[in-house]
Amino acid sequence: MAEHRIIIDTDPGQDDAVAILLALASPEIDVLAITAVAGNVPLALTQTNARKVCELAGRPDIPVHAGCAAPLSRSLVTAEHVHGKTGLDGVELPAPTMPLQDEHGVDAILRILADAPAGTVTLCPLGPLTNIATARARDPETFARAKAIVLMGGAYFEVGNITPAAEFNIYVDPEAARDVFASGVPITVLPLDVTHKALITPPRHEAFGALPNRAGPVVASWTSFFERFDKEKYGNDGAPLHDPCVIAYLLEPTLFTTRHINVEIEVDSPLTRGMTVADWWGVTDRAPNADFAGDVDADGFFNLLHTRLARLP
Ligand code: BDR
Ligand code: CA
């Protein structure tokens, strides 16, 4: 049995797509299902994109489910300004022929958790936490069978990207994030503080493009599409590769440093909606509820990613 049995909950998004490819290229990981959520683009696109990525990886056998089309109690905010109209702008991939599962993503999460031995399935959210929070609300007992939640979201030192105070995934559905952080399931957070150090510099970008397979040049086309946004905004040498940090953390946790701290989500203030109030310095007596990453060995991360992507068709 693979070391990690995971459900990827995702809103692809080019960086989500690279995370999916990394997982599918890694023998230590068994992807039990991919559940799509609305986020970077609406659900109809994220579920289609997830299937395109599975087909690119030569894995049409992965069950892909559509989950929630809108946040728990707010209107959907999307990020076409970063990811393009389709969410996966770059080289255009063929329309997928593999089926979308009939079962709703939330039902799939709960079914998989109920059927697997308790404490064996890790949830890997790469988008807004709507599906994950809905599963917990619907059946907290089954939800508690999850081994862990390893998610991309939030920030402390970097504060925000979609607003001055909030990171996109948490901002889109702060109530869902609040509920997930209160769930009691062990949580690891890969925030902007880490992902903004995982930059696709020109040599890293060229190395993807030079891979002698189908996946490498497609990844390079995605990253060169979405890097323009972050490069302009932050003046960096390349764009941050956010979501693959989640999968890299499963594969090589020593690439990251974390602190076990309390993280609360701001849901009330219009000014700071979705802020991850992370007690990095331990200045409150609030109980720790998450391992919050603060640093990454960026070269180690890109070496891992490059080696694994090279295994794909
Ligand atoms: C997160 O938001 C999305 O745009 C990316 O896919 C990533 O999950 C970064 O803030
Ligand atoms: Ca994402």
PDB file of C-alpha atoms and ligand atoms in Angstrom:
ATOM      1  CA  MET A   1       0.000   0.000   0.000  1.00  0.00           C
ATOM      2  CA  ALA A   2       1.246   3.526  -0.796  1.00  0.00           C
ATOM      3  CA  GLU A   3       2.515   5.529   2.153  1.00  0.00           C
ATOM      4  CA  HIS A   4      -0.052   8.290   1.599  1.00  0.00           C
ATOM      5  CA  ARG A   5      -3.654   7.728   0.593  1.00  0.00           C
ATOM      6  CA  ILE A   6      -5.068  11.113  -0.309  1.00  0.00           C
ATOM      7  CA  ILE A   7      -8.031  13.036  -1.638  1.00  0.00           C
ATOM      8  CA  ILE A   8      -7.045  16.161  -3.569  1.00  0.00           C
ATOM      9  CA  ASP A   9      -9.665  18.888  -3.212  1.00  0.00           C
ATOM     10  CA  THR A  10      -8.891  21.483  -5.833  1.00  0.00           C
ATOM     11  CA  ASP A  11      -9.821  24.433  -8.073  1.00  0.00           C
ATOM     12  CA  PRO A  12      -7.371  24.089 -11.009  1.00  0.00           C
ATOM     13  CA  GLY A  13      -5.634  26.598 -11.563  1.00  0.00           C
ATOM     14  CA  GLN A  14      -2.200  26.022 -13.119  1.00  0.00           C
ATOM     15  CA  ASP A  15      -0.484  25.528  -9.741  1.00  0.00           C
ATOM     16  CA  ASP A  16      -3.199  23.081  -8.660  1.00  0.00           C
ATOM     17  CA  ALA A  17      -2.562  21.241 -11.921  1.00  0.00           C
ATOM     18  CA  VAL A  18       1.154  20.938 -11.159  1.00  0.00           C
ATOM     19  CA  ALA A  19       0.278  19.646  -7.680  1.00  0.00           C
ATOM     20  CA  ILE A  20      -1.978  16.979  -9.216  1.00  0.00           C
ATOM     21  CA  LEU A  21       0.793  15.970 -11.631  1.00  0.00           C
ATOM     22  CA  LEU A  22       3.297  15.750  -8.778  1.00  0.00           C
ATOM     23  CA  ALA A  23       0.972  13.468  -6.817  1.00  0.00           C
ATOM     24  CA  LEU A  24       0.222  11.258  -9.819  1.00  0.00           C
ATOM     25  CA  ALA A  25       3.940  10.970 -10.585  1.00  0.00           C
ATOM     26  CA  SER A  26       4.799   9.812  -7.059  1.00  0.00           C
ATOM     27  CA  PRO A  27       4.613   6.121  -6.131  1.00  0.00           C
ATOM     28  CA  GLU A  28       4.417   6.966  -2.415  1.00  0.00           C
ATOM     29  CA  ILE A  29       1.015   8.552  -3.049  1.00  0.00           C
ATOM     30  CA  ASP A  30      -2.274   6.898  -3.896  1.00  0.00           C
ATOM     31  CA  VAL A  31      -4.777   9.488  -5.161  1.00  0.00           C
ATOM     32  CA  LEU A  32      -8.130   8.004  -4.128  1.00  0.00           C
ATOM     33  CA  ALA A  33     -10.154  10.812  -5.699  1.00  0.00           C
ATOM     34  CA  ILE A  34     -10.018  14.372  -6.888  1.00  0.00           C
ATOM     35  CA  THR A  35     -12.852  16.600  -5.733  1.00  0.00           C
ATOM     36  CA  ALA A  36     -13.301  19.874  -7.571  1.00  0.00           C
ATOM     37  CA  VAL A  37     -14.495  23.058  -5.917  1.00  0.00           C
ATOM     38  CA  ALA A  38     -15.308  26.521  -7.208  1.00  0.00           C
ATOM     39  CA  GLY A  39     -12.434  28.943  -6.671  1.00  0.00           C
ATOM     40  CA  ASN A  40      -9.964  30.201  -9.238  1.00  0.00           C
ATOM     41  CA  VAL A  41     -12.731  29.745 -11.797  1.00  0.00           C
ATOM     42  CA  PRO A  42     -16.299  28.389 -11.538  1.00  0.00           C
ATOM     43  CA  LEU A  43     -16.914  24.702 -10.818  1.00  0.00           C
ATOM     44  CA  ALA A  44     -17.766  23.729 -14.406  1.00  0.00           C
ATOM     45  CA  LEU A  45     -14.225  24.731 -15.363  1.00  0.00           C
ATOM     46  CA  THR A  46     -12.391  23.361 -12.313  1.00  0.00           C
ATOM     47  CA  GLN A  47     -13.892  19.877 -12.695  1.00  0.00           C
ATOM     48  CA  THR A  48     -13.117  19.893 -16.427  1.00  0.00           C
ATOM     49  CA  ASN A  49      -9.577  21.096 -15.779  1.00  0.00           C
ATOM     50  CA  ALA A  50      -9.008  18.375 -13.176  1.00  0.00           C
ATOM     51  CA  ARG A  51      -9.948  15.732 -15.756  1.00  0.00           C
ATOM     52  CA  LYS A  52      -7.697  17.308 -18.400  1.00  0.00           C
ATOM     53  CA  VAL A  53      -4.786  17.102 -15.978  1.00  0.00           C
ATOM     54  CA  CYS A  54      -5.467  13.438 -15.150  1.00  0.00           C
ATOM     55  CA  GLU A  55      -5.485  12.650 -18.868  1.00  0.00           C
ATOM     56  CA  LEU A  56      -2.248  14.579 -19.368  1.00  0.00           C
ATOM     57  CA  ALA A  57      -0.718  12.365 -16.671  1.00  0.00           C
ATOM     58  CA  GLY A  58      -2.050   9.241 -18.401  1.00  0.00           C
ATOM     59  CA  ARG A  59      -4.390   8.564 -15.450  1.00  0.00           C
ATOM     60  CA  PRO A  60      -7.987   8.619 -16.729  1.00  0.00           C
ATOM     61  CA  ASP A  61      -8.742   6.040 -14.023  1.00  0.00           C
ATOM     62  CA  ILE A  62      -8.673   8.667 -11.239  1.00  0.00           C
ATOM     63  CA  PRO A  63     -12.231   9.398 -10.066  1.00  0.00           C
ATOM     64  CA  VAL A  64     -12.962  13.099 -10.441  1.00  0.00           C
ATOM     65  CA  HIS A  65     -16.022  14.496  -8.662  1.00  0.00           C
ATOM     66  CA  ALA A  66     -17.637  17.928  -8.789  1.00  0.00           C
ATOM     67  CA  GLY A  67     -18.254  19.403  -5.363  1.00  0.00           C
ATOM     68  CA  CYS A  68     -19.638  22.746  -4.216  1.00  0.00           C
ATOM     69  CA  ALA A  69     -20.290  25.480  -6.774  1.00  0.00           C
ATOM     70  CA  ALA A  70     -20.287  28.353  -4.277  1.00  0.00           C
ATOM     71  CA  PRO A  71     -18.934  29.200  -0.829  1.00  0.00           C
ATOM     72  CA  LEU A  72     -20.991  28.319   2.274  1.00  0.00           C
ATOM     73  CA  SER A  73     -22.611  31.719   2.657  1.00  0.00           C
ATOM     74  CA  ARG A  74     -20.974  34.196   0.284  1.00  0.00           C
ATOM     75  CA  SER A  75     -20.843  34.935  -3.402  1.00  0.00           C
ATOM     76  CA  LEU A  76     -18.022  33.264  -5.277  1.00  0.00           C
ATOM     77  CA  VAL A  77     -14.893  35.345  -5.909  1.00  0.00           C
ATOM     78  CA  THR A  78     -12.721  34.032  -8.757  1.00  0.00           C
ATOM     79  CA  ALA A  79      -9.173  34.722  -9.975  1.00  0.00           C
ATOM     80  CA  GLU A  80      -9.237  34.843 -13.766  1.00  0.00           C
ATOM     81  CA  HIS A  81      -6.889  37.838 -13.485  1.00  0.00           C
ATOM     82  CA  VAL A  82      -4.230  35.349 -12.378  1.00  0.00           C
ATOM     83  CA  HIS A  83      -5.150  32.049 -14.029  1.00  0.00           C
ATOM     84  CA  GLY A  84      -6.864  33.216 -17.228  1.00  0.00           C
ATOM     85  CA  LYS A  85     -10.392  32.670 -18.480  1.00  0.00           C
ATOM     86  CA  THR A  86     -10.252  28.876 -18.360  1.00  0.00           C
ATOM     87  CA  GLY A  87      -8.257  28.684 -15.117  1.00  0.00           C
ATOM     88  CA  LEU A  88      -5.694  26.666 -17.034  1.00  0.00           C
ATOM     89  CA  ASP A  89      -4.572  29.130 -19.703  1.00  0.00           C
ATOM     90  CA  GLY A  90      -1.310  28.227 -21.395  1.00  0.00           C
ATOM     91  CA  VAL A  91      -1.106  25.424 -23.945  1.00  0.00           C
ATOM     92  CA  GLU A  92      -4.677  24.370 -24.682  1.00  0.00           C
ATOM     93  CA  LEU A  93      -5.303  20.775 -23.643  1.00  0.00           C
ATOM     94  CA  PRO A  94      -7.890  18.590 -25.400  1.00  0.00           C
ATOM     95  CA  ALA A  95     -11.372  18.393 -23.897  1.00  0.00           C
ATOM     96  CA  PRO A  96     -11.369  15.434 -21.498  1.00  0.00           C
ATOM     97  CA  THR A  97     -12.979  12.160 -22.492  1.00  0.00           C
ATOM     98  CA  MET A  98     -12.793  10.518 -19.071  1.00  0.00           C
ATOM     99  CA  PRO A  99     -16.087  10.774 -17.206  1.00  0.00           C
ATOM    100  CA  LEU A 100     -17.007  13.069 -14.374  1.00  0.00           C
ATOM    101  CA  GLN A 101     -18.298  10.875 -11.537  1.00  0.00           C
ATOM    102  CA  ASP A 102     -22.020  11.141 -10.766  1.00  0.00           C
ATOM    103  CA  GLU A 103     -21.376  11.270  -7.038  1.00  0.00           C
ATOM    104  CA  HIS A 104     -21.035  14.747  -5.483  1.00  0.00           C
ATOM    105  CA  GLY A 105     -17.541  15.576  -4.213  1.00  0.00           C
ATOM    106  CA  VAL A 106     -18.685  15.951  -0.615  1.00  0.00           C
ATOM    107  CA  ASP A 107     -20.367  12.534  -0.700  1.00  0.00           C
ATOM    108  CA  ALA A 108     -17.205  11.053  -2.169  1.00  0.00           C
ATOM    109  CA  ILE A 109     -15.058  12.505   0.632  1.00  0.00           C
ATOM    110  CA  LEU A 110     -17.368  11.059   3.284  1.00  0.00           C
ATOM    111  CA  ARG A 111     -17.712   7.675   1.560  1.00  0.00           C
ATOM    112  CA  ILE A 112     -13.959   7.284   1.218  1.00  0.00           C
ATOM    113  CA  LEU A 113     -13.376   8.275   4.853  1.00  0.00           C
ATOM    114  CA  ALA A 114     -16.096   5.882   6.023  1.00  0.00           C
ATOM    115  CA  ASP A 115     -14.787   2.934   3.998  1.00  0.00           C
ATOM    116  CA  ALA A 116     -11.074   3.313   4.778  1.00  0.00           C
ATOM    117  CA  PRO A 117      -9.607   2.368   8.147  1.00  0.00           C
ATOM    118  CA  ALA A 118      -9.762   5.380  10.479  1.00  0.00           C
ATOM    119  CA  GLY A 119      -6.654   7.557  10.380  1.00  0.00           C
ATOM    120  CA  THR A 120      -5.435   6.452   6.958  1.00  0.00           C
ATOM    121  CA  VAL A 121      -6.721   9.063   4.494  1.00  0.00           C
ATOM    122  CA  THR A 122      -5.192  12.547   4.184  1.00  0.00           C
ATOM    123  CA  LEU A 123      -7.215  15.428   2.766  1.00  0.00           C
ATOM    124  CA  CYS A 124      -5.215  17.797   0.557  1.00  0.00           C
ATOM    125  CA  PRO A 125      -7.182  21.005  -0.093  1.00  0.00           C
ATOM    126  CA  LEU A 126      -5.676  23.298  -2.720  1.00  0.00           C
ATOM    127  CA  GLY A 127      -8.573  25.728  -3.039  1.00  0.00           C
ATOM    128  CA  PRO A 128     -11.329  27.292  -0.921  1.00  0.00           C
ATOM    129  CA  LEU A 129     -12.349  24.931   1.893  1.00  0.00           C
ATOM    130  CA  THR A 130     -16.041  24.689   0.962  1.00  0.00           C
ATOM    131  CA  ASN A 131     -16.138  20.956   0.160  1.00  0.00           C
ATOM    132  CA  ILE A 132     -14.092  20.082   3.217  1.00  0.00           C
ATOM    133  CA  ALA A 133     -16.199  22.155   5.624  1.00  0.00           C
ATOM    134  CA  THR A 134     -19.420  20.834   4.081  1.00  0.00           C
ATOM    135  CA  ALA A 135     -18.267  17.245   4.598  1.00  0.00           C
ATOM    136  CA  ARG A 136     -17.467  18.006   8.226  1.00  0.00           C
ATOM    137  CA  ALA A 137     -20.797  19.742   8.827  1.00  0.00           C
ATOM    138  CA  ARG A 138     -22.707  16.885   7.262  1.00  0.00           C
ATOM    139  CA  ASP A 139     -21.032  14.082   9.195  1.00  0.00           C
ATOM    140  CA  PRO A 140     -18.514  15.168  11.845  1.00  0.00           C
ATOM    141  CA  GLU A 141     -17.907  11.602  13.057  1.00  0.00           C
ATOM    142  CA  THR A 142     -16.920  10.305   9.662  1.00  0.00           C
ATOM    143  CA  PHE A 143     -14.903  13.455   9.002  1.00  0.00           C
ATOM    144  CA  ALA A 144     -12.909  12.845  12.182  1.00  0.00           C
ATOM    145  CA  ARG A 145     -11.628   9.599  10.620  1.00  0.00           C
ATOM    146  CA  ALA A 146      -9.294  11.654   8.406  1.00  0.00           C
ATOM    147  CA  LYS A 147      -5.631  11.157   9.218  1.00  0.00           C
ATOM    148  CA  ALA A 148      -4.721  14.785   8.531  1.00  0.00           C
ATOM    149  CA  ILE A 149      -5.464  17.847   6.445  1.00  0.00           C
ATOM    150  CA  VAL A 150      -2.508  19.309   4.548  1.00  0.00           C
ATOM    151  CA  LEU A 151      -3.628  22.509   2.843  1.00  0.00           C
ATOM    152  CA  MET A 152      -2.404  25.492   0.867  1.00  0.00           C
ATOM    153  CA  GLY A 153      -3.841  28.674   2.274  1.00  0.00           C
ATOM    154  CA  GLY A 154      -3.324  31.673   4.480  1.00  0.00           C
ATOM    155  CA  ALA A 155      -0.279  33.708   5.370  1.00  0.00           C
ATOM    156  CA  TYR A 156       1.286  35.397   8.354  1.00  0.00           C
ATOM    157  CA  PHE A 157       4.396  37.338   7.350  1.00  0.00           C
ATOM    158  CA  GLU A 158       3.196  37.799   3.750  1.00  0.00           C
ATOM    159  CA  VAL A 159      -0.281  38.776   5.005  1.00  0.00           C
ATOM    160  CA  GLY A 160      -2.439  38.741   1.851  1.00  0.00           C
ATOM    161  CA  ASN A 161      -2.545  38.360  -1.916  1.00  0.00           C
ATOM    162  CA  ILE A 162      -6.206  38.843  -2.878  1.00  0.00           C
ATOM    163  CA  THR A 163      -6.592  41.646  -0.299  1.00  0.00           C
ATOM    164  CA  PRO A 164      -3.959  43.350   1.849  1.00  0.00           C
ATOM    165  CA  ALA A 165      -5.017  41.026   4.683  1.00  0.00           C
ATOM    166  CA  ALA A 166      -6.039  37.701   3.165  1.00  0.00           C
ATOM    167  CA  GLU A 167      -4.815  34.887   0.980  1.00  0.00           C
ATOM    168  CA  PHE A 168      -7.184  33.830  -1.830  1.00  0.00           C
ATOM    169  CA  ASN A 169      -8.234  30.323  -0.720  1.00  0.00           C
ATOM    170  CA  ILE A 170      -9.160  31.441   2.781  1.00  0.00           C
ATOM    171  CA  TYR A 171     -10.688  34.732   1.612  1.00  0.00           C
ATOM    172  CA  VAL A 172     -13.114  33.051  -0.781  1.00  0.00           C
ATOM    173  CA  ASP A 173     -14.767  30.982   1.945  1.00  0.00           C
ATOM    174  CA  PRO A 174     -13.665  32.190   5.378  1.00  0.00           C
ATOM    175  CA  GLU A 175     -16.517  30.477   7.225  1.00  0.00           C
ATOM    176  CA  ALA A 176     -15.468  27.149   5.706  1.00  0.00           C
ATOM    177  CA  ALA A 177     -11.868  27.791   6.755  1.00  0.00           C
ATOM    178  CA  ARG A 178     -12.959  28.712  10.276  1.00  0.00           C
ATOM    179  CA  ASP A 179     -14.877  25.434  10.581  1.00  0.00           C
ATOM    180  CA  VAL A 180     -12.013  23.339   9.221  1.00  0.00           C
ATOM    181  CA  PHE A 181      -9.478  24.911  11.592  1.00  0.00           C
ATOM    182  CA  ALA A 182     -11.838  24.083  14.467  1.00  0.00           C
ATOM    183  CA  SER A 183     -12.278  20.472  13.356  1.00  0.00           C
ATOM    184  CA  GLY A 184      -9.676  18.847  15.585  1.00  0.00           C
ATOM    185  CA  VAL A 185      -8.193  16.909  12.655  1.00  0.00           C
ATOM    186  CA  PRO A 186      -4.389  17.493  12.534  1.00  0.00           C
ATOM    187  CA  ILE A 187      -3.769  20.343  10.084  1.00  0.00           C
ATOM    188  CA  THR A 188      -0.622  21.404   8.267  1.00  0.00           C
ATOM    189  CA  VAL A 189      -0.725  24.769   6.508  1.00  0.00           C
ATOM    190  CA  LEU A 190       1.484  25.740   3.562  1.00  0.00           C
ATOM    191  CA  PRO A 191       0.904  29.514   3.528  1.00  0.00           C
ATOM    192  CA  LEU A 192       2.117  32.280   1.235  1.00  0.00           C
ATOM    193  CA  ASP A 193       5.079  32.669   3.606  1.00  0.00           C
ATOM    194  CA  VAL A 194       6.406  29.450   2.110  1.00  0.00           C
ATOM    195  CA  THR A 195       4.959  29.479  -1.392  1.00  0.00           C
ATOM    196  CA  HIS A 196       6.373  32.937  -2.083  1.00  0.00           C
ATOM    197  CA  LYS A 197       9.804  31.357  -1.625  1.00  0.00           C
ATOM    198  CA  ALA A 198       9.038  28.582  -4.134  1.00  0.00           C
ATOM    199  CA  LEU A 199       9.565  30.818  -7.165  1.00  0.00           C
ATOM    200  CA  ILE A 200       9.789  29.564 -10.725  1.00  0.00           C
ATOM    201  CA  THR A 201      12.963  31.391 -11.687  1.00  0.00           C
ATOM    202  CA  PRO A 202      13.953  31.368 -15.390  1.00  0.00           C
ATOM    203  CA  PRO A 203      16.343  28.373 -15.013  1.00  0.00           C
ATOM    204  CA  ARG A 204      13.671  26.339 -13.201  1.00  0.00           C
ATOM    205  CA  HIS A 205      11.148  27.291 -15.841  1.00  0.00           C
ATOM    206  CA  GLU A 206      13.508  26.297 -18.654  1.00  0.00           C
ATOM    207  CA  ALA A 207      14.212  22.978 -16.962  1.00  0.00           C
ATOM    208  CA  PHE A 208      10.486  22.090 -17.033  1.00  0.00           C
ATOM    209  CA  GLY A 209      10.277  23.108 -20.683  1.00  0.00           C
ATOM    210  CA  ALA A 210      13.269  20.955 -21.581  1.00  0.00           C
ATOM    211  CA  LEU A 211      11.847  17.739 -20.131  1.00  0.00           C
ATOM    212  CA  PRO A 212      11.616  15.177 -22.946  1.00  0.00           C
ATOM    213  CA  ASN A 213       7.994  14.302 -22.219  1.00  0.00           C
ATOM    214  CA  ARG A 214       4.544  15.781 -22.773  1.00  0.00           C
ATOM    215  CA  ALA A 215       4.000  17.043 -19.221  1.00  0.00           C
ATOM    216  CA  GLY A 216       7.170  19.160 -18.833  1.00  0.00           C
ATOM    217  CA  PRO A 217       6.527  21.609 -21.701  1.00  0.00           C
ATOM    218  CA  VAL A 218       2.851  21.873 -20.707  1.00  0.00           C
ATOM    219  CA  VAL A 219       3.887  22.800 -17.160  1.00  0.00           C
ATOM    220  CA  ALA A 220       6.281  25.404 -18.597  1.00  0.00           C
ATOM    221  CA  SER A 221       3.445  26.868 -20.694  1.00  0.00           C
ATOM    222  CA  TRP A 222       1.238  27.122 -17.609  1.00  0.00           C
ATOM    223  CA  THR A 223       3.888  28.735 -15.477  1.00  0.00           C
ATOM    224  CA  SER A 224       4.858  31.231 -18.149  1.00  0.00           C
ATOM    225  CA  PHE A 225       1.186  32.186 -18.434  1.00  0.00           C
ATOM    226  CA  PHE A 226       0.528  32.836 -14.785  1.00  0.00           C
ATOM    227  CA  GLU A 227       3.916  34.202 -13.816  1.00  0.00           C
ATOM    228  CA  ARG A 228       3.229  37.550 -15.495  1.00  0.00           C
ATOM    229  CA  PHE A 229       0.780  38.404 -12.731  1.00  0.00           C
ATOM    230  CA  ASP A 230       3.044  37.789  -9.738  1.00  0.00           C
ATOM    231  CA  LYS A 231       6.146  39.105 -11.494  1.00  0.00           C
ATOM    232  CA  GLU A 232       4.449  42.416 -12.140  1.00  0.00           C
ATOM    233  CA  LYS A 233       2.905  42.574  -8.714  1.00  0.00           C
ATOM    234  CA  TYR A 234       5.841  41.575  -6.536  1.00  0.00           C
ATOM    235  CA  GLY A 235       8.729  42.348  -8.888  1.00  0.00           C
ATOM    236  CA  ASN A 236      10.080  38.848  -8.306  1.00  0.00           C
ATOM    237  CA  ASP A 237      12.187  36.695 -10.570  1.00  0.00           C
ATOM    238  CA  GLY A 238       9.325  34.268 -11.148  1.00  0.00           C
ATOM    239  CA  ALA A 239       5.897  33.230  -9.927  1.00  0.00           C
ATOM    240  CA  PRO A 240       5.214  31.294  -6.735  1.00  0.00           C
ATOM    241  CA  LEU A 241       4.251  27.668  -7.227  1.00  0.00           C
ATOM    242  CA  HIS A 242       1.757  27.483  -4.367  1.00  0.00           C
ATOM    243  CA  ASP A 243      -0.207  24.254  -4.422  1.00  0.00           C
ATOM    244  CA  PRO A 244       2.565  21.731  -5.239  1.00  0.00           C
ATOM    245  CA  CYS A 245       4.005  22.617  -1.809  1.00  0.00           C
ATOM    246  CA  VAL A 246       1.210  20.511  -0.288  1.00  0.00           C
ATOM    247  CA  ILE A 247       2.217  17.384  -2.161  1.00  0.00           C
ATOM    248  CA  ALA A 248       5.932  18.081  -1.665  1.00  0.00           C
ATOM    249  CA  TYR A 249       5.279  18.313   2.065  1.00  0.00           C
ATOM    250  CA  LEU A 250       3.817  14.788   2.038  1.00  0.00           C
ATOM    251  CA  LEU A 251       6.773  13.466   0.077  1.00  0.00           C
ATOM    252  CA  GLU A 252       9.583  15.303   1.858  1.00  0.00           C
ATOM    253  CA  PRO A 253       8.405  17.103   4.997  1.00  0.00           C
ATOM    254  CA  THR A 254      11.999  17.974   5.915  1.00  0.00           C
ATOM    255  CA  LEU A 255      12.031  20.468   3.018  1.00  0.00           C
ATOM    256  CA  PHE A 256       9.779  22.640   5.180  1.00  0.00           C
ATOM    257  CA  THR A 257      10.018  24.077   8.664  1.00  0.00           C
ATOM    258  CA  THR A 258       6.817  24.406  10.672  1.00  0.00           C
ATOM    259  CA  ARG A 259       5.600  25.662  14.038  1.00  0.00           C
ATOM    260  CA  HIS A 260       2.708  24.129  15.953  1.00  0.00           C
ATOM    261  CA  ILE A 261       0.587  27.204  16.645  1.00  0.00           C
ATOM    262  CA  ASN A 262      -2.930  28.548  16.961  1.00  0.00           C
ATOM    263  CA  VAL A 263      -4.534  29.828  13.760  1.00  0.00           C
ATOM    264  CA  GLU A 264      -7.928  31.566  13.755  1.00  0.00           C
ATOM    265  CA  ILE A 265      -9.800  32.884  10.755  1.00  0.00           C
ATOM    266  CA  GLU A 266     -11.319  36.368  10.602  1.00  0.00           C
ATOM    267  CA  VAL A 267     -14.882  36.113   9.324  1.00  0.00           C
ATOM    268  CA  ASP A 268     -16.540  39.316  10.552  1.00  0.00           C
ATOM    269  CA  SER A 269     -14.468  42.318   9.524  1.00  0.00           C
ATOM    270  CA  PRO A 270     -15.036  43.467   5.932  1.00  0.00           C
ATOM    271  CA  LEU A 271     -11.519  44.923   6.003  1.00  0.00           C
ATOM    272  CA  THR A 272      -9.686  41.774   7.065  1.00  0.00           C
ATOM    273  CA  ARG A 273     -12.097  39.034   5.937  1.00  0.00           C
ATOM    274  CA  GLY A 274     -10.263  35.724   5.541  1.00  0.00           C
ATOM    275  CA  MET A 275      -7.152  36.775   7.421  1.00  0.00           C
ATOM    276  CA  THR A 276      -5.311  33.870   9.042  1.00  0.00           C
ATOM    277  CA  VAL A 277      -4.545  35.203  12.509  1.00  0.00           C
ATOM    278  CA  ALA A 278      -1.562  32.984  13.212  1.00  0.00           C
ATOM    279  CA  ASP A 279      -0.046  33.098  16.688  1.00  0.00           C
ATOM    280  CA  TRP A 280       3.463  32.547  15.288  1.00  0.00           C
ATOM    281  CA  TRP A 281       5.106  34.192  18.305  1.00  0.00           C
ATOM    282  CA  GLY A 282       2.975  32.416  20.901  1.00  0.00           C
ATOM    283  CA  VAL A 283       1.575  35.603  22.398  1.00  0.00           C
ATOM    284  CA  THR A 284      -1.865  34.190  23.250  1.00  0.00           C
ATOM    285  CA  ASP A 285      -2.949  31.232  25.333  1.00  0.00           C
ATOM    286  CA  ARG A 286      -5.130  29.906  22.499  1.00  0.00           C
ATOM    287  CA  ALA A 287      -4.574  26.196  21.950  1.00  0.00           C
ATOM    288  CA  PRO A 288      -2.419  25.272  18.925  1.00  0.00           C
ATOM    289  CA  ASN A 289      -4.511  23.792  16.133  1.00  0.00           C
ATOM    290  CA  ALA A 290      -2.122  23.681  13.161  1.00  0.00           C
ATOM    291  CA  ASP A 291       1.427  23.100  11.996  1.00  0.00           C
ATOM    292  CA  PHE A 292       2.106  26.330  10.120  1.00  0.00           C
ATOM    293  CA  ALA A 293       5.022  26.301   7.684  1.00  0.00           C
ATOM    294  CA  GLY A 294       7.437  29.213   7.694  1.00  0.00           C
ATOM    295  CA  ASP A 295      10.250  28.204   5.385  1.00  0.00           C
ATOM    296  CA  VAL A 296      11.091  25.908   2.485  1.00  0.00           C
ATOM    297  CA  ASP A 297      14.258  24.599   0.888  1.00  0.00           C
ATOM    298  CA  ALA A 298      13.320  25.969  -2.552  1.00  0.00           C
ATOM    299  CA  ASP A 299      16.093  24.165  -4.455  1.00  0.00           C
ATOM    300  CA  GLY A 300      15.146  20.875  -2.795  1.00  0.00           C
ATOM    301  CA  PHE A 301      11.512  21.486  -3.653  1.00  0.00           C
ATOM    302  CA  PHE A 302      12.225  22.185  -7.333  1.00  0.00           C
ATOM    303  CA  ASN A 303      14.597  19.218  -7.599  1.00  0.00           C
ATOM    304  CA  LEU A 304      11.880  16.961  -6.258  1.00  0.00           C
ATOM    305  CA  LEU A 305       9.297  18.431  -8.604  1.00  0.00           C
ATOM    306  CA  HIS A 306      11.544  18.206 -11.640  1.00  0.00           C
ATOM    307  CA  THR A 307      12.554  14.595 -10.931  1.00  0.00           C
ATOM    308  CA  ARG A 308       8.958  13.533 -10.445  1.00  0.00           C
ATOM    309  CA  LEU A 309       7.523  15.373 -13.446  1.00  0.00           C
ATOM    310  CA  ALA A 310      10.182  13.658 -15.572  1.00  0.00           C
ATOM    311  CA  ARG A 311       8.452  10.328 -14.850  1.00  0.00           C
ATOM    312  CA  LEU A 312       5.193  11.377 -16.502  1.00  0.00           C
ATOM    313  CA  PRO A 313       4.242  10.660 -20.118  1.00  0.00           C
TER     314      PRO A 313
HETATM  315  C1  BDR B   1      -3.922  30.042  -3.997  1.00  0.00           C
HETATM  316  O1  BDR B   1      -4.925  30.708  -4.738  1.00  0.00           O
HETATM  317  C2  BDR B   1      -5.022  30.180  -6.031  1.00  0.00           C
HETATM  318  O2  BDR B   1      -5.054  31.203  -6.962  1.00  0.00           O
HETATM  319  C3  BDR B   1      -3.867  29.230  -6.208  1.00  0.00           C
HETATM  320  O3  BDR B   1      -4.278  28.098  -6.969  1.00  0.00           O
HETATM  321  C4  BDR B   1      -3.508  28.823  -4.808  1.00  0.00           C
HETATM  322  O4  BDR B   1      -4.251  27.713  -4.361  1.00  0.00           O
HETATM  323  C5  BDR B   1      -2.798  31.026  -3.727  1.00  0.00           C
HETATM  324  O5  BDR B   1      -3.284  32.106  -2.986  1.00  0.00           O
HETATM  325 CA    CA B   2      -5.595  26.361  -5.891  1.00  0.00          CA
END
